Structure formats: structure tokens, C-alpha cells
PDB file of C-alpha atoms in Angstrom:
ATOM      1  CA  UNK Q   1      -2.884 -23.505 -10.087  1.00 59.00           C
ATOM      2  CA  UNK Q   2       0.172 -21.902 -11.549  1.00 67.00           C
ATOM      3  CA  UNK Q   3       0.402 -17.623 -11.490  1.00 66.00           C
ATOM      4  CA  UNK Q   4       0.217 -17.268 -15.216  1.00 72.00           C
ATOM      5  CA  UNK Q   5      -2.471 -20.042 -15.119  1.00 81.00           C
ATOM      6  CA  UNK Q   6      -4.591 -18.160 -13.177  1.00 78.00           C
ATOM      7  CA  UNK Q   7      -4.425 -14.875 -14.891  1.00 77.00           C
ATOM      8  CA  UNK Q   8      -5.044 -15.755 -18.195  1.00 85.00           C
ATOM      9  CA  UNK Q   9      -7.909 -17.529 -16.734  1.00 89.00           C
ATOM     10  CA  UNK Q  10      -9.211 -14.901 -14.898  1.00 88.00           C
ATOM     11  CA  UNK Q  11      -8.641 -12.499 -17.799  1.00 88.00           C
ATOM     12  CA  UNK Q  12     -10.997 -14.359 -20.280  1.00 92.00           C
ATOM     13  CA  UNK Q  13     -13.529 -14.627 -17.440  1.00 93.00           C
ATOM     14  CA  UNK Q  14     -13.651 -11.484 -16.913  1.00 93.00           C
ATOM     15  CA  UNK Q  15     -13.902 -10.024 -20.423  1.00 91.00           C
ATOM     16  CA  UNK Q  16     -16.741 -13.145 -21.199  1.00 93.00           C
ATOM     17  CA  UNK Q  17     -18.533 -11.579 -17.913  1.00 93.00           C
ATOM     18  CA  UNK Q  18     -18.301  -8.079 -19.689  1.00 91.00           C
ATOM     19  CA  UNK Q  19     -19.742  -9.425 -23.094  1.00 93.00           C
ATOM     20  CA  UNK Q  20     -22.671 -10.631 -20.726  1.00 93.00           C
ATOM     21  CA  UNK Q  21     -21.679 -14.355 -19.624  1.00 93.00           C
ATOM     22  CA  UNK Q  22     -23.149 -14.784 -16.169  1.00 90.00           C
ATOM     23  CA  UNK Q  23     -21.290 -18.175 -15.595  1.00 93.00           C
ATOM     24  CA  UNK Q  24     -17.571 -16.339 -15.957  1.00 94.00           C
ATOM     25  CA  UNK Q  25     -18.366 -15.004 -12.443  1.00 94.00           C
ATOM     26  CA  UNK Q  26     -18.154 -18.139 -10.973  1.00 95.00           C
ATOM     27  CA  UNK Q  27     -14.798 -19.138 -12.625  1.00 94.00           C
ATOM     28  CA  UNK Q  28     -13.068 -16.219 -11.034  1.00 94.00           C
ATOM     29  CA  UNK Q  29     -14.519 -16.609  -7.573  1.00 95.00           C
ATOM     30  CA  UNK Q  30     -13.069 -19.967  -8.206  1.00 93.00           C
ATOM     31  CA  UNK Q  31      -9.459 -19.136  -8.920  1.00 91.00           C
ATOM     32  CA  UNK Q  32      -9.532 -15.847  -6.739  1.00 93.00           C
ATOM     33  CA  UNK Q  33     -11.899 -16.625  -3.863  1.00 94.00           C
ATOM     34  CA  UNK Q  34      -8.862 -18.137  -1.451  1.00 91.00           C
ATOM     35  CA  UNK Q  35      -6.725 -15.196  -2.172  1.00 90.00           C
ATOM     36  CA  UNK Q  36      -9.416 -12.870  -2.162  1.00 93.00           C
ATOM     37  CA  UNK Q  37      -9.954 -14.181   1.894  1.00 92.00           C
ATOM     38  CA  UNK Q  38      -6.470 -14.097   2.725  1.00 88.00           C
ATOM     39  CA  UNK Q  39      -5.630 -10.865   1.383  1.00 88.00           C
ATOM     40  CA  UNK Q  40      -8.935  -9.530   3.504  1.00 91.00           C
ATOM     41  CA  UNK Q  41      -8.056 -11.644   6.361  1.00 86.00           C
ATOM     42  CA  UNK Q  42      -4.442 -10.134   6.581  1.00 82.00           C
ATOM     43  CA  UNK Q  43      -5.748  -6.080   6.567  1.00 85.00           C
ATOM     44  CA  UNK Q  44      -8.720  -6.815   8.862  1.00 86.00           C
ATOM     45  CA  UNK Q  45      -8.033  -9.450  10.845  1.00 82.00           C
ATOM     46  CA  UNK Q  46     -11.774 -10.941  10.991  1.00 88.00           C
ATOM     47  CA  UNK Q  47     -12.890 -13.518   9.227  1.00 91.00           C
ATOM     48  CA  UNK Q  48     -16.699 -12.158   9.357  1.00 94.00           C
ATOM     49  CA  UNK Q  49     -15.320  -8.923   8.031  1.00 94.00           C
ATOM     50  CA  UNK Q  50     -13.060 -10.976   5.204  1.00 94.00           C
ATOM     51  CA  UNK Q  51     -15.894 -12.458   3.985  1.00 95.00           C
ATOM     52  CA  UNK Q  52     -17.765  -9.924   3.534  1.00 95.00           C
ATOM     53  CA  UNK Q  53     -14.761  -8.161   1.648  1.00 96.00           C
ATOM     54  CA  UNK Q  54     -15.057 -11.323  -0.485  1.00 96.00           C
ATOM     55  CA  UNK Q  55     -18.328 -10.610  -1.304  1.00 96.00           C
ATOM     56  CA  UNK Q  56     -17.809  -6.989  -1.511  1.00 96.00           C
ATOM     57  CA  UNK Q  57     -14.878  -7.695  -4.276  1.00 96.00           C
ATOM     58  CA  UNK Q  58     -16.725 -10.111  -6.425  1.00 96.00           C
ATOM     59  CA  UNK Q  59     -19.218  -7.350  -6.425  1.00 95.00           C
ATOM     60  CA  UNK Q  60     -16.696  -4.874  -7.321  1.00 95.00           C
ATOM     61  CA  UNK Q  61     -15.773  -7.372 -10.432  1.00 95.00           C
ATOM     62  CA  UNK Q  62     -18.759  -7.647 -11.675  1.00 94.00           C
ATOM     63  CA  UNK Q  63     -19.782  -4.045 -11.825  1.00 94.00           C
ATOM     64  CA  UNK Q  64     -15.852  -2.835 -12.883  1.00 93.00           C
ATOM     65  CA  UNK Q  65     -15.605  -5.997 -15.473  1.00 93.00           C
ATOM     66  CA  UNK Q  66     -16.054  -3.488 -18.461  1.00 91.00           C
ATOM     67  CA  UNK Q  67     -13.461  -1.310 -17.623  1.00 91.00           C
ATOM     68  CA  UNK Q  68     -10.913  -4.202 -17.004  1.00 90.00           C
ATOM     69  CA  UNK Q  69      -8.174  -3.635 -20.112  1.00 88.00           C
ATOM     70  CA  UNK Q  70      -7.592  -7.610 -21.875  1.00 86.00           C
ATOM     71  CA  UNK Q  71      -4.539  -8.643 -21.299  1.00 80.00           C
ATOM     72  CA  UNK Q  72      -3.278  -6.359 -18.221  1.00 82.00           C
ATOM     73  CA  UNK Q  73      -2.903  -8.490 -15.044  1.00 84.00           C
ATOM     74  CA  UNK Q  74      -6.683  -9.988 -13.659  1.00 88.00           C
ATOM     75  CA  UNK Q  75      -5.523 -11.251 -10.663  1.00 87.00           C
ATOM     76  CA  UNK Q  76      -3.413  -7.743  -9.477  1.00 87.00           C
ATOM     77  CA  UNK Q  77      -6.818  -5.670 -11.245  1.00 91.00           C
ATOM     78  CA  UNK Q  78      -8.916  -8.341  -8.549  1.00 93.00           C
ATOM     79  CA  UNK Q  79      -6.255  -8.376  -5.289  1.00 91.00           C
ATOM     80  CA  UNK Q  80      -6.714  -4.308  -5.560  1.00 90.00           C
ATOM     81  CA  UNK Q  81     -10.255  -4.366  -5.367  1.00 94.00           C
ATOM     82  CA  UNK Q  82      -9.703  -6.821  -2.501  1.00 94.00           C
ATOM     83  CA  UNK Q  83      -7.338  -4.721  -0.438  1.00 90.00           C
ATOM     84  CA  UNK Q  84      -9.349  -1.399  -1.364  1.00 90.00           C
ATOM     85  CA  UNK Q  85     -12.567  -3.423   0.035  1.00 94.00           C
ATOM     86  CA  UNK Q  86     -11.018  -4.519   3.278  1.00 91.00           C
ATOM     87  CA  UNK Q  87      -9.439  -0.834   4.218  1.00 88.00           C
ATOM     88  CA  UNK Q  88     -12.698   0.598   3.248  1.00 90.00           C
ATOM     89  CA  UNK Q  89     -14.317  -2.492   5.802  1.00 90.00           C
ATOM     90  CA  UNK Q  90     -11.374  -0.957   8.409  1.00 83.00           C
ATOM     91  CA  UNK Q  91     -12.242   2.475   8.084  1.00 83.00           C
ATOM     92  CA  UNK Q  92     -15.762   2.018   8.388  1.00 84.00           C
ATOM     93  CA  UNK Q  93     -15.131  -0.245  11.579  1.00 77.00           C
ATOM     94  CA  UNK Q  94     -12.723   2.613  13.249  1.00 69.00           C
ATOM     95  CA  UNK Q  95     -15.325   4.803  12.815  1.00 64.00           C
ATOM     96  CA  UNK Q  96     -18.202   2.801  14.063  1.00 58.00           C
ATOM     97  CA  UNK Q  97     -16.308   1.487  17.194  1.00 51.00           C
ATOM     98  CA  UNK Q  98     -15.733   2.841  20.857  1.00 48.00           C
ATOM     99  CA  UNK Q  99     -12.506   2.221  22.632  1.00 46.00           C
ATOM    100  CA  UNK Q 100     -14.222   0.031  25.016  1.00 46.00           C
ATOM    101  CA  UNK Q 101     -15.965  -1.819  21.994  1.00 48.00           C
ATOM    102  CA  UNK Q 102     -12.429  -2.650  20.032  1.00 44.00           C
ATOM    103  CA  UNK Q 103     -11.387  -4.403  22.878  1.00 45.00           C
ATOM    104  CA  UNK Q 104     -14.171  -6.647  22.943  1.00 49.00           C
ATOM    105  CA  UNK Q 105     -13.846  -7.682  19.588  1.00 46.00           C
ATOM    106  CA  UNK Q 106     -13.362 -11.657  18.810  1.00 44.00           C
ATOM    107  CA  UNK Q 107     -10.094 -12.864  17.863  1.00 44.00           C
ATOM    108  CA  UNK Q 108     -10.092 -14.000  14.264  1.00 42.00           C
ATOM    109  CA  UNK Q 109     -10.275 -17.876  13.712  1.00 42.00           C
ATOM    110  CA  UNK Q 110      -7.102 -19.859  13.317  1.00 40.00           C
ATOM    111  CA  UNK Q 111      -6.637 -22.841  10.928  1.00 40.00           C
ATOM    112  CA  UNK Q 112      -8.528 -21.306   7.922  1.00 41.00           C
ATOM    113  CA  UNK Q 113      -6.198 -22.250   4.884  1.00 41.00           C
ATOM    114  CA  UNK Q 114      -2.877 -22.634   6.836  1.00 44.00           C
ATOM    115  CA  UNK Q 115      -3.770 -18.824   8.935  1.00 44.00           C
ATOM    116  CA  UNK Q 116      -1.865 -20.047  11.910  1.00 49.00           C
ATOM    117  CA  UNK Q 117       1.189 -17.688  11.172  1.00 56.00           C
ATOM    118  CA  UNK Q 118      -1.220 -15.025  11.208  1.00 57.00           C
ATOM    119  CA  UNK Q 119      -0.033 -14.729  14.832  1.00 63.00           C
ATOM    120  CA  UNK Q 120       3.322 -14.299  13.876  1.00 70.00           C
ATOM    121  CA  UNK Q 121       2.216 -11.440  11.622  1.00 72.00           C
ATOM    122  CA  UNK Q 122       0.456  -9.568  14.494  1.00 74.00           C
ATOM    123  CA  UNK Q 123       4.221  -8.192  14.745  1.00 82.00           C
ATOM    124  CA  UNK Q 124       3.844  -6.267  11.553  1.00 83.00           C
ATOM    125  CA  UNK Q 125       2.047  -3.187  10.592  1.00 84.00           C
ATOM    126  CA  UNK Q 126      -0.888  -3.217   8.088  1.00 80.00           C
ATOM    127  CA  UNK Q 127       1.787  -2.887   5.020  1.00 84.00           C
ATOM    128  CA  UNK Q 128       4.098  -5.266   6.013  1.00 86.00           C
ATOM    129  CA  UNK Q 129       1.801  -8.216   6.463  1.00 83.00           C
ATOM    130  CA  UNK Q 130       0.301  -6.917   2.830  1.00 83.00           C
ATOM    131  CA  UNK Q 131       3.152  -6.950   1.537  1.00 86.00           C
ATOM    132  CA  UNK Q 132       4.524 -10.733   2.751  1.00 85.00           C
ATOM    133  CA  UNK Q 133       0.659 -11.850   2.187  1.00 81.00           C
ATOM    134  CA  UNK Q 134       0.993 -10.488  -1.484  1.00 83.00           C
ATOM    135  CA  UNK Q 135       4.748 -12.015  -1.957  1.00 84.00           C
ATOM    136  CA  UNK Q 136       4.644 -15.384  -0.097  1.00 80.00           C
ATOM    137  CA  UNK Q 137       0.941 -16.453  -0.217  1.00 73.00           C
ATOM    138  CA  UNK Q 138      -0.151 -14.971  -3.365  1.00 75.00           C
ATOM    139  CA  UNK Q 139       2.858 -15.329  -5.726  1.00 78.00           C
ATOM    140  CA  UNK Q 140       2.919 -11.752  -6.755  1.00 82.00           C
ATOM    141  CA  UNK Q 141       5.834 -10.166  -8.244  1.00 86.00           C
ATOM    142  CA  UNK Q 142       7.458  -6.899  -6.971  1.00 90.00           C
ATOM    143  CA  UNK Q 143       5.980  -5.132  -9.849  1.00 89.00           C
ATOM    144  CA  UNK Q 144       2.441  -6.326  -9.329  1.00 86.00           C
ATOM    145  CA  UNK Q 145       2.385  -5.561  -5.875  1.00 88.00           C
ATOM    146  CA  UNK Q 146       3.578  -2.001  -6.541  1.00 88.00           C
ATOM    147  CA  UNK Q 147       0.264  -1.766  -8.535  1.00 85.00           C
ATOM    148  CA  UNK Q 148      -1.881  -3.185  -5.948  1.00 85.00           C
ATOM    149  CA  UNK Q 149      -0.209  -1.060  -3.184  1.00 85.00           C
ATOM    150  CA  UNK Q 150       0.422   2.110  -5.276  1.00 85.00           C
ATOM    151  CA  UNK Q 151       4.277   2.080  -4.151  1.00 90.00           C
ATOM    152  CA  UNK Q 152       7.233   1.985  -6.299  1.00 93.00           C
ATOM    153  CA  UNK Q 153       8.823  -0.982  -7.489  1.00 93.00           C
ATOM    154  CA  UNK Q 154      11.714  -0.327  -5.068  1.00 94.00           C
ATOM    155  CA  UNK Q 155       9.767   0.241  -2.406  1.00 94.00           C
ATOM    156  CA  UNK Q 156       7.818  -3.025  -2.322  1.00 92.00           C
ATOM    157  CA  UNK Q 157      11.034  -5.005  -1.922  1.00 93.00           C
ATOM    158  CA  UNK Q 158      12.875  -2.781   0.634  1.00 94.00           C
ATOM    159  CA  UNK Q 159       9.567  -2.727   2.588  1.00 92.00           C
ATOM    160  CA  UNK Q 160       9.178  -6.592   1.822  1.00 92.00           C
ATOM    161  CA  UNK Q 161      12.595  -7.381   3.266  1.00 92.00           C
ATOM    162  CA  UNK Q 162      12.610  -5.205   6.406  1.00 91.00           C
ATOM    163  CA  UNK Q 163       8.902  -7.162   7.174  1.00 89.00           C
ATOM    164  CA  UNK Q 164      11.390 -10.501   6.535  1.00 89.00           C
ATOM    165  CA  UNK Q 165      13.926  -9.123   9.217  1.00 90.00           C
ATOM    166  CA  UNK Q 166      11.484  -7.883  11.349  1.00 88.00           C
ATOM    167  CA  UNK Q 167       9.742 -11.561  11.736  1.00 85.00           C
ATOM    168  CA  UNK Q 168      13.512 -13.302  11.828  1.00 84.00           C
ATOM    169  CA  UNK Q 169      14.337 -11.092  14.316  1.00 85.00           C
ATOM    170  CA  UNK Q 170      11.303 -11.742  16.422  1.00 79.00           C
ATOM    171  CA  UNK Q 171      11.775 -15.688  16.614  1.00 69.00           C
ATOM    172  CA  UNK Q 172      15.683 -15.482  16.923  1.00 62.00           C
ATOM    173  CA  UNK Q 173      16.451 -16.600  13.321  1.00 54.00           C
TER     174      UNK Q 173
END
């Protein structure tokens, strides 16, 4: 589904949902579910833990729909409630962990919609693979991600491309 697609579609939903249509739930875990994941599966590398950021974030949109302004950017508004979810799902895990339990965690699952580069990512800090995850997987612009992320404009695209030259520069490119 094309970007602009998608946000106009999620922005009706979500204002129907906030006039008290149940079923306009539904439509945006439709178009947002699979970037909802990745976007979770990028900051906490788990898929358990993604899924329950998932959850967590259609939550989030249901209970936030009425403060959501028309016609401002629904799938940005959703992707921030995503990435706020999975660092609060980090946080709490850092804090609920040993040193001898971290290492024992599972490794997340490859092959769940095309996540076999996440290995290539490992070579990134938290930002960086937010920041290619926003650009490459999700479409976002520059300007939305700077939303999302709270970062200047200019910042999201320096910090993009030194995450690009950081992964060329890993394989030899």
C-alpha cells in the first residue's frame, strides 16, 4: 500500500474510532500492524517482546484516538507510540534482568517479514537501526522521522547516512 495511501487511511480510522466506531480499530492494525512489529522488533530485538509492543501500541491508539489532530500524519502519530512502547518494553527489561540472565536470553527469530538483515543491523546502535528501519522499511520521510525520534530534520539524515556508511563499511562496499 502506497505512504500517502496508508495515512489517509489510517487518519479516517482513527478519527471514526474516536466518534465511537469499534471496527476502525481493525483497519489500522491492518495497515500498521507489519510496521508496528518491525519498528518493535528493531529497538528490542525479541519478537515475544515486539508483539507485545504491538499490542501495547494498538492499545495506546485506542485510548490516545481523541487527541489525534485530523489531518496531521497517522502513521508517524502510530510509529511514535510504537517506538515509545518498545523503549518503555527495554527499560523495563534492563531493569528486571541480571547480568547472568541477559545472556541467556533467546536470539530473536529470523525470517519474519524479510528480518534476516536484522543481523547486519546488530552493527548499529539503537538509533541507527531506528533510523534505517524508519527510512528503508517504513517509507518515512526525514521530516517524519524527526517527529517520531524528536531530532531535528538535519539530524535524521546525517545520523541516517553515517548508519549507511557504517553498514557499507562493515561488508566492504
Amino acid at each position: 500500500m502506497e505512504k500517502r495511501k496508508i495515512i489517509h487511511i489510517c487518519d479516517k480510522a482513527i478519527t471514526a474510532y474516536a466518534k465511537g466506531d469499534s471496527e476502525a480499530l481493525s483497519v489500522i492494525y491492518d495497515c500498521m500492524a507489519k510496521m508496528i512489529m518491525a519498528t518493535a522488533l528493531a529497538i528490542t530485538d525479541s519478537r515475544e517482546d515486539a508483539e507485545d509492543v504491538l499490542q501495547d501500541t494498538m492499545i495506546g491508539v485506542a485510548r490516545f484516538a481523541g487527541s489525534y489532530k485530523k489531518g496531521t500524519n497517522a502513521k508517524a502519530w502510530i510509529l511514535a507510540i510504537a517506538r515509545n512502547r518498545a523503549l518503555d518494553t527495554l527499560r523495563k527489561r534492563s531493569r528486571n534482568l541480571t547480568l547472568e540472565e541477559a545472556d541467556e536470553q533467546p536470539q530473536p527469530e529470523k525470517g519474519f517479514a524479510g528480518f534476516e538483515a536484522m543481523d547486519m543491523l546488530k552493527i548499529l546502535d539503537e538509533t541507527e537501526r531506528q533510523l534505517i528501519l524508519f527510512r528503508l522499511y517504513t517509507g518515512l520521510s526525514y521530516k517524519e522521522i524527526s517527529a517520531i525520534m524528536e531530532i531535528s530534520v538535519a539530524a535524521a539524515q546525517k545520523r541516517y547516512q553515517r548508519a549507511i556508511a557504517k553498514l557499507r563499511k562493515s561488508e566492504g562496499l
